[in-house]
Coordinates of N, CA and C in Angstrom, one line a residue:
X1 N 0.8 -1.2 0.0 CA 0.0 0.0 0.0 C 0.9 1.2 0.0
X2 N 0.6 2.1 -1.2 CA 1.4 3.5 -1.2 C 0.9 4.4 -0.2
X3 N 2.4 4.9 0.7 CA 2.2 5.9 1.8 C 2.1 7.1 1.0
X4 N 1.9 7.6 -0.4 CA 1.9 8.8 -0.5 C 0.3 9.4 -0.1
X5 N 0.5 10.7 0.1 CA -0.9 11.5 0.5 C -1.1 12.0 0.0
X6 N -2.0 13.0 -0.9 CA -2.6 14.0 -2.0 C -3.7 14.4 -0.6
X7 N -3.2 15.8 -1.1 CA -4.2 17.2 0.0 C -6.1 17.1 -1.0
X8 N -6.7 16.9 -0.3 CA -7.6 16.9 -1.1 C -8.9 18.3 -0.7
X9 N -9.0 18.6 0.7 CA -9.0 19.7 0.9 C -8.5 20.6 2.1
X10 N -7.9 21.3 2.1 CA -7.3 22.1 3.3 C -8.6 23.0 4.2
X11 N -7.8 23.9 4.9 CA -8.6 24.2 6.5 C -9.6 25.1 5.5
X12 N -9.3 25.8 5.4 CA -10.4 26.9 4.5 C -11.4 26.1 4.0
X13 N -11.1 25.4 2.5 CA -11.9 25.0 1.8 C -13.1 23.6 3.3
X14 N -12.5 23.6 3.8 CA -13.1 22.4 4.9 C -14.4 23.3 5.5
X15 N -13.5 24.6 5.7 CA -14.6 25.5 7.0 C -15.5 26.0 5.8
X16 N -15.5 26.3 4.8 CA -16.4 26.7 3.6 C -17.4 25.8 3.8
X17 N -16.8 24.2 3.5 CA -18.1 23.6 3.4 C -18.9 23.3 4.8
X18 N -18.0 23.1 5.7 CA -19.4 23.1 6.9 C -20.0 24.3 7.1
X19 N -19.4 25.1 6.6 CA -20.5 26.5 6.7 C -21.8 26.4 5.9
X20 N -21.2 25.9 4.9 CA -22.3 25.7 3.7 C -23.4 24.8 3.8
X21 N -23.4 23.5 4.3 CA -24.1 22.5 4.9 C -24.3 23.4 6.3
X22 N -23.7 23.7 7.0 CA -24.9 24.1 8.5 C -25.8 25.0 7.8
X23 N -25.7 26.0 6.5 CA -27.1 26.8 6.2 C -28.2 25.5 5.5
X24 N -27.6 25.0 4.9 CA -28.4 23.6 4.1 C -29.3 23.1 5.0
X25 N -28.5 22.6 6.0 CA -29.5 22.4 7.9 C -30.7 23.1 8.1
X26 N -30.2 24.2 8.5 CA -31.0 25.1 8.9 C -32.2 25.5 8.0
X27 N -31.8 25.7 6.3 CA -32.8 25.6 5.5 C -33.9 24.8 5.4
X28 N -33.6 23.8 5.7 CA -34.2 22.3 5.5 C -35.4 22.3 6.7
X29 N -34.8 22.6 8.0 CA -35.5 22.7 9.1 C -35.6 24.0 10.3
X30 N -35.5 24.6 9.3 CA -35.8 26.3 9.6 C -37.1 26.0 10.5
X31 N -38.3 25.3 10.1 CA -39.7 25.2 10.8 C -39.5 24.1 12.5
X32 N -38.3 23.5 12.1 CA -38.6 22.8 13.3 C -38.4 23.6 15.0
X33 N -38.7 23.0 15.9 CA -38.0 23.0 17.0 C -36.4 23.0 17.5
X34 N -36.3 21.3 17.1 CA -35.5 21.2 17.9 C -34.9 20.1 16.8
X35 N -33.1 19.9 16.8 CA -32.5 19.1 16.0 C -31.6 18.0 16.9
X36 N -31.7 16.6 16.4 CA -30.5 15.7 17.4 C -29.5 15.6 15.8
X37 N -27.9 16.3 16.8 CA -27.1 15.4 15.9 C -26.5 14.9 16.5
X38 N -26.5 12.9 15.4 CA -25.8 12.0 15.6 C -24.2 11.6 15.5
X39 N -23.5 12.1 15.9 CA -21.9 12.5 15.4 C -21.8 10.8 15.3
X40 N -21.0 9.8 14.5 CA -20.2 8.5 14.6 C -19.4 8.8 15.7
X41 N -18.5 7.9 16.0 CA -17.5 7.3 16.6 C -16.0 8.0 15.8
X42 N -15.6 9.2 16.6 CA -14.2 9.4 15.7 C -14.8 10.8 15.4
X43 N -14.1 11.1 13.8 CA -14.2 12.5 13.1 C -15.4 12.6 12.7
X44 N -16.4 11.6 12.9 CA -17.9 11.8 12.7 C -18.7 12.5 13.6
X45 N -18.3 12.4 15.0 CA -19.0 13.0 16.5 C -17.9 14.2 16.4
X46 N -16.8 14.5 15.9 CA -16.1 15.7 16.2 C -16.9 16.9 15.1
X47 N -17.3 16.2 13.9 CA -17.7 17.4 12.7 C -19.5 17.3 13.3
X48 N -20.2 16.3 14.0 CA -21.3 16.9 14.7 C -21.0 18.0 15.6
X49 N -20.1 17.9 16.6 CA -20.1 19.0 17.2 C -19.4 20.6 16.3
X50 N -19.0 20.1 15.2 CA -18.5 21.6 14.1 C -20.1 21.7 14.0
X51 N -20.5 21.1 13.4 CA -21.8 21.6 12.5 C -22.7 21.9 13.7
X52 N -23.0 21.7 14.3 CA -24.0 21.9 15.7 C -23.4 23.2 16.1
X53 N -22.4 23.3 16.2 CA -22.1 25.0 16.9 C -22.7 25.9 15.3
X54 N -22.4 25.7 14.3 CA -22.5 26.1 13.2 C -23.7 26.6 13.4
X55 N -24.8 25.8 13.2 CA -26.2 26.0 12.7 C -26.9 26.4 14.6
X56 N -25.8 26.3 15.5 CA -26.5 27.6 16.8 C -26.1 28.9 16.3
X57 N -24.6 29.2 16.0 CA -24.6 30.5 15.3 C -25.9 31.4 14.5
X58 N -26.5 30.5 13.4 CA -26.9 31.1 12.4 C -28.5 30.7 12.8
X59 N -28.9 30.2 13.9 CA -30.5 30.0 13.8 C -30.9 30.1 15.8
X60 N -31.8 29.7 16.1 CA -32.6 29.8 17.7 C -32.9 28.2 17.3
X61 N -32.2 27.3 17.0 CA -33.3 26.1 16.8 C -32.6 25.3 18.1
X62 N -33.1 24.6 18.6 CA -32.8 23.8 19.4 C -32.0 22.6 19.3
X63 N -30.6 22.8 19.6 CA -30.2 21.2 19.6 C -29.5 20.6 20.2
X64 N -29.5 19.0 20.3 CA -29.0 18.3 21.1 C -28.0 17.6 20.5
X65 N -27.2 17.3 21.1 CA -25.7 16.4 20.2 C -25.7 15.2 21.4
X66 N -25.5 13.7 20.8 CA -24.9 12.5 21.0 C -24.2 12.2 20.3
X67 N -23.6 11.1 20.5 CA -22.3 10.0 20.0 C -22.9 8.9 19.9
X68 N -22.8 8.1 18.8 CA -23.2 6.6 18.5 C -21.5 6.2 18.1
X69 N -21.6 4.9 18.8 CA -20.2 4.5 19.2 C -20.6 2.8 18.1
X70 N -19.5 2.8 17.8 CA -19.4 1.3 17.4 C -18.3 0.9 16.5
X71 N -18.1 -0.1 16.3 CA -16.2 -0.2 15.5 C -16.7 -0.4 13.9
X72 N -16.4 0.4 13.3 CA -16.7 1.0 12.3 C -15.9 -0.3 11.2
X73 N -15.1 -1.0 11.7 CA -14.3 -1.9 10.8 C -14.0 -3.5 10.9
X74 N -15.6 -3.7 11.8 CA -16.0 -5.2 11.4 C -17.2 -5.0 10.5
X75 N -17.5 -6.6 10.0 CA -18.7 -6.8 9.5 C -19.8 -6.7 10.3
X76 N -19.8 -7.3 11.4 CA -21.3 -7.6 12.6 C -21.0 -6.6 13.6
X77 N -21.8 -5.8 14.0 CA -21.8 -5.3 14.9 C -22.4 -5.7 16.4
X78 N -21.9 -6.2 17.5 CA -22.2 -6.4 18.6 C -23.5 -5.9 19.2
X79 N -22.9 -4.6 19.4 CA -23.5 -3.7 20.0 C -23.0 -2.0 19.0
X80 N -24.5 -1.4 18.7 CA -24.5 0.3 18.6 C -24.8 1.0 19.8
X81 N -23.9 1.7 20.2 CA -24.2 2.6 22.0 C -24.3 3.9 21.2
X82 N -25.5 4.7 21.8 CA -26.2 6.3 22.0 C -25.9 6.9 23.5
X83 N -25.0 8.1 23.2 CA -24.2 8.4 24.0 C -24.5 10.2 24.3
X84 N -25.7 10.7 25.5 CA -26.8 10.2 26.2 C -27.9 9.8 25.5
X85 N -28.8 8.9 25.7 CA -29.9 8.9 25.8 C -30.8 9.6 25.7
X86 N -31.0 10.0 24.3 CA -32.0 11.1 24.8 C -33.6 11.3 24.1
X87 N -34.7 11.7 24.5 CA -36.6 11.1 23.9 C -35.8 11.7 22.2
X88 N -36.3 10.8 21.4 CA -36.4 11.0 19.7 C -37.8 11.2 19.4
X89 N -38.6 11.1 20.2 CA -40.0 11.2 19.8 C -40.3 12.5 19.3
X90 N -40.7 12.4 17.7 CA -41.1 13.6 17.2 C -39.9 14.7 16.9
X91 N -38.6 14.1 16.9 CA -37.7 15.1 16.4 C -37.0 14.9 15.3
X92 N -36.0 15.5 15.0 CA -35.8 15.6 13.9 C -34.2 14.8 14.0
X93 N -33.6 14.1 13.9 CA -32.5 13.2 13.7 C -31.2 13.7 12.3
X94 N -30.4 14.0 12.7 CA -29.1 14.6 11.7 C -28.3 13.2 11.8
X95 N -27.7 12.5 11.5 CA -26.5 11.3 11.5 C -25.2 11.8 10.9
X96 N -24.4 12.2 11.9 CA -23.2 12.8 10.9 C -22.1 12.3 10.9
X97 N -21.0 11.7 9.8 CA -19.9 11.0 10.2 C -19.2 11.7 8.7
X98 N -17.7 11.5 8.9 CA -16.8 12.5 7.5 C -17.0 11.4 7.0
X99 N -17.2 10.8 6.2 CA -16.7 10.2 5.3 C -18.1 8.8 4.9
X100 N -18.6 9.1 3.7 CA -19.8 7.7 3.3 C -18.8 7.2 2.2
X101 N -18.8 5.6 2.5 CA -18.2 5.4 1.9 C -19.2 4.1 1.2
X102 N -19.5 2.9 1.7 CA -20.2 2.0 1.1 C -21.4 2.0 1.4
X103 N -21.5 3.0 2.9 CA -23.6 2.8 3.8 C -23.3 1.8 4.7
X104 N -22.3 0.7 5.1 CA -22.4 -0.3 6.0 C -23.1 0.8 6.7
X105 N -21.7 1.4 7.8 CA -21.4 2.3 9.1 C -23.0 2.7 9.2
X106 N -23.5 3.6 8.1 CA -24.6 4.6 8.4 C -26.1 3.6 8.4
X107 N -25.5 2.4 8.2 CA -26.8 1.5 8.0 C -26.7 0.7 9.1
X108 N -25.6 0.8 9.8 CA -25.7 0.5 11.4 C -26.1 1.4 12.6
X109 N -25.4 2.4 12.2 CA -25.6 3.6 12.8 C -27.3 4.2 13.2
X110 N -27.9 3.3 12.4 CA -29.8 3.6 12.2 C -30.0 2.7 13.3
X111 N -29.6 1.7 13.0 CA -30.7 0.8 13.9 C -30.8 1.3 14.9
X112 N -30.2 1.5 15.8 CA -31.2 2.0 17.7 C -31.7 3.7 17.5
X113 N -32.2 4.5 16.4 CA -32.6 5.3 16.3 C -34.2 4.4 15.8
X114 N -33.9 3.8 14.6 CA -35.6 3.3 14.3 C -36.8 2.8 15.0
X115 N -36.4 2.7 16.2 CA -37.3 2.0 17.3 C -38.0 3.0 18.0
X116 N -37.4 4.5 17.7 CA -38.0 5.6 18.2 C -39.3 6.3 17.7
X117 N -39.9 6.9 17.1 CA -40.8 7.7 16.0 C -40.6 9.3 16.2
X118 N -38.8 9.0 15.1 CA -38.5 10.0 15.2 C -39.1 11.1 13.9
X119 N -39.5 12.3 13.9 CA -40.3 12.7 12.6 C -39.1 12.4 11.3
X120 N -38.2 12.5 11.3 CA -37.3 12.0 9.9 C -36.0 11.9 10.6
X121 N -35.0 11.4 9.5 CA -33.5 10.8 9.7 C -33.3 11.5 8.5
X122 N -31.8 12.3 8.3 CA -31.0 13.0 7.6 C -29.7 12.8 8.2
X123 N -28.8 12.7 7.0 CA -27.4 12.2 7.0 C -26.5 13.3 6.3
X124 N -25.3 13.7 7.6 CA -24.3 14.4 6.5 C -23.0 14.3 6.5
X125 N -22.4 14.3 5.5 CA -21.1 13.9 5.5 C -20.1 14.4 5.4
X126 N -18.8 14.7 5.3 CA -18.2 15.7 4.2 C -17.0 15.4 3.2
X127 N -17.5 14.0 3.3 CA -16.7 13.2 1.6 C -17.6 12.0 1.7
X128 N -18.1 12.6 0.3 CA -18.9 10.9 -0.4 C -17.8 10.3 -1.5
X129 N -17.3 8.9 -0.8 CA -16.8 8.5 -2.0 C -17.5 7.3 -3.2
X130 N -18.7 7.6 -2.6 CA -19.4 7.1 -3.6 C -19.4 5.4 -4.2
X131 N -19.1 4.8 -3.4 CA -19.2 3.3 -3.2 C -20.3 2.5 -2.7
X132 N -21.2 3.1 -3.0 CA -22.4 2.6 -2.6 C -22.9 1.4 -2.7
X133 N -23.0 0.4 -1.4 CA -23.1 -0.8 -1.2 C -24.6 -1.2 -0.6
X134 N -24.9 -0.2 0.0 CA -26.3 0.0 1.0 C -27.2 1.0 0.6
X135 N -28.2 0.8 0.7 CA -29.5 2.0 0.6 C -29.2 3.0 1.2
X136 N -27.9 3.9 1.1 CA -28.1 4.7 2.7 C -27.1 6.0 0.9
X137 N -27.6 7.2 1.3 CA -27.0 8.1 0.7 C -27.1 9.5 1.7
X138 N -26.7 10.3 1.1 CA -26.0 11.6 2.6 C -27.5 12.9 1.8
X139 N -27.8 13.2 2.5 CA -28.6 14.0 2.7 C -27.9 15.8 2.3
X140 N -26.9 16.1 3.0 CA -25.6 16.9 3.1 C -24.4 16.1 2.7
X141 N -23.7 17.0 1.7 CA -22.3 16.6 1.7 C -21.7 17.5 1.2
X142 N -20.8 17.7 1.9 CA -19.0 18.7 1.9 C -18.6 18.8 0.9
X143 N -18.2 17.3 0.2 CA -17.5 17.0 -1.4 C -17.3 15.9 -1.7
X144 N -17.7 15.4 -3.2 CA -17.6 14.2 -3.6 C -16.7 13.7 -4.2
X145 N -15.8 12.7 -4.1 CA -15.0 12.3 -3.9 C -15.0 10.9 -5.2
X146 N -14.4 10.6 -6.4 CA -14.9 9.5 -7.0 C -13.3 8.6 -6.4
X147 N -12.8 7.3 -5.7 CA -11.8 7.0 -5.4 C -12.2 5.2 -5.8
X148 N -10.7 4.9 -6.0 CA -10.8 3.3 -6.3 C -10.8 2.9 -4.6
X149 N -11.3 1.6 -4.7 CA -11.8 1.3 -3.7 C -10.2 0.4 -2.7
X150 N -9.5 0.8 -3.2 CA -7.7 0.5 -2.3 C -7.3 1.4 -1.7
X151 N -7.9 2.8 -2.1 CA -7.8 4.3 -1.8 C -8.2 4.8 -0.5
X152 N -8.2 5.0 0.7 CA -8.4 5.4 2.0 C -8.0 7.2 2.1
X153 N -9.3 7.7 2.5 CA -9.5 9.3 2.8 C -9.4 9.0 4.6
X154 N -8.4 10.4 4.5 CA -8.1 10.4 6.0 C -8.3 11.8 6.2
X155 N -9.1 11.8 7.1 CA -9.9 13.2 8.1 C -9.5 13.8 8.9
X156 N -9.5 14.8 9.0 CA -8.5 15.5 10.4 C -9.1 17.0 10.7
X157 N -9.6 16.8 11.9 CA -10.2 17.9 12.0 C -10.0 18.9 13.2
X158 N -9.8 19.9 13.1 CA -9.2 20.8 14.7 C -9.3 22.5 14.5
X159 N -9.4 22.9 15.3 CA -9.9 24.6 15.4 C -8.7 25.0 14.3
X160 N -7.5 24.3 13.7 CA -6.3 25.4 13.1 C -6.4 24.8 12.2
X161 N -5.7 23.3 11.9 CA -5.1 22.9 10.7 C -5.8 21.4 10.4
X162 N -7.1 21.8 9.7 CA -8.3 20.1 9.5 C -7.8 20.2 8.1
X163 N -7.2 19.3 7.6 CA -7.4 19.0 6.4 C -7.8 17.3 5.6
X164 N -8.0 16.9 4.3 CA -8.7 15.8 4.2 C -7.7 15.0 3.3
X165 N -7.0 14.1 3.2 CA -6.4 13.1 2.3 C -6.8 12.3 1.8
X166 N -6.2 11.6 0.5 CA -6.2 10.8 0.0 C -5.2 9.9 -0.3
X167 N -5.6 8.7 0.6 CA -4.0 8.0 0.7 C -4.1 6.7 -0.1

């Protein structure tokens, strides 16, 4: 496997797009109350909490942030943990992780949300690489990405220097 890295997008072009997706949010559910985002496990619960500060900036909507935890790189998943607990009844559900790559992750990621009656599920990402294996597509996305499937995008995200690879 080649260690070379290609910049695919740096800190700017990164903070452009979650800017751009938190209005997309907000647009979308301007009428609601209140919003849960679901960050993954990793750079997925780090860019929920970007975009959640994001779309408090620019709106009064209400929202709540958890973590859904699970190992992203088996086939079966044991157990998916919701990290707190919190009523879905009647709200509005965001699922956010960087990177869609096949839909496993985001098609596991669902299950202990569906048992709720939550009013909708919305997914965002901020690289689709477009490998679509599962029913599951991003709702929001950052930037799409066409990659051979040997190819691994690596995420890095932080108040100074987030940028996105292609390794």
């Amino acid at each position: 496997m080649s260690e070379i890295k290609t910049l695919v997008l740096n800190h700017k072009q990164i903070h452009q797009k979650i800017v751009r997706i938190a209005y997309e949010i907000y647009e979308r559910n301007a009428g609601e109350q209140e919003l849960v985002f679901a960050g993954v496990t990793g750079m997925g619960s780090v860019l929920a909490g970007i975009l959640a500060e994001k779309v408090r900036e620019i709106s009064r909507l209400e929202i709540q942030q958890v973590e859904v935890s699970l190992d992203k790189f088996t086939k079966e998943q044991p157990a998916v943990l919701v990290h707190p607990e919190v009523d879905l009844t009647d709200k509005c559900l965001l699922i956010v992780d960087d990177v869609l790559n096949s839909g496993r992750t985001l098609t596991y990621v669902m299950e202990p949300f569906v048992k709720y009656a939550v009013k909708k599920i919305e997914i965002a990402v901020l690289v689709n690489r477009s490998h679509k294996k599962f029913p599951v597509s991003a709702d929001y996305t950052g930037y799409e990405l066409a990659t051979t499937l040997s190819e691994n995008i690596e995420v890095h995200l932080d108040d100074h220097d987030s940028t996105v690879y292609l390794q």
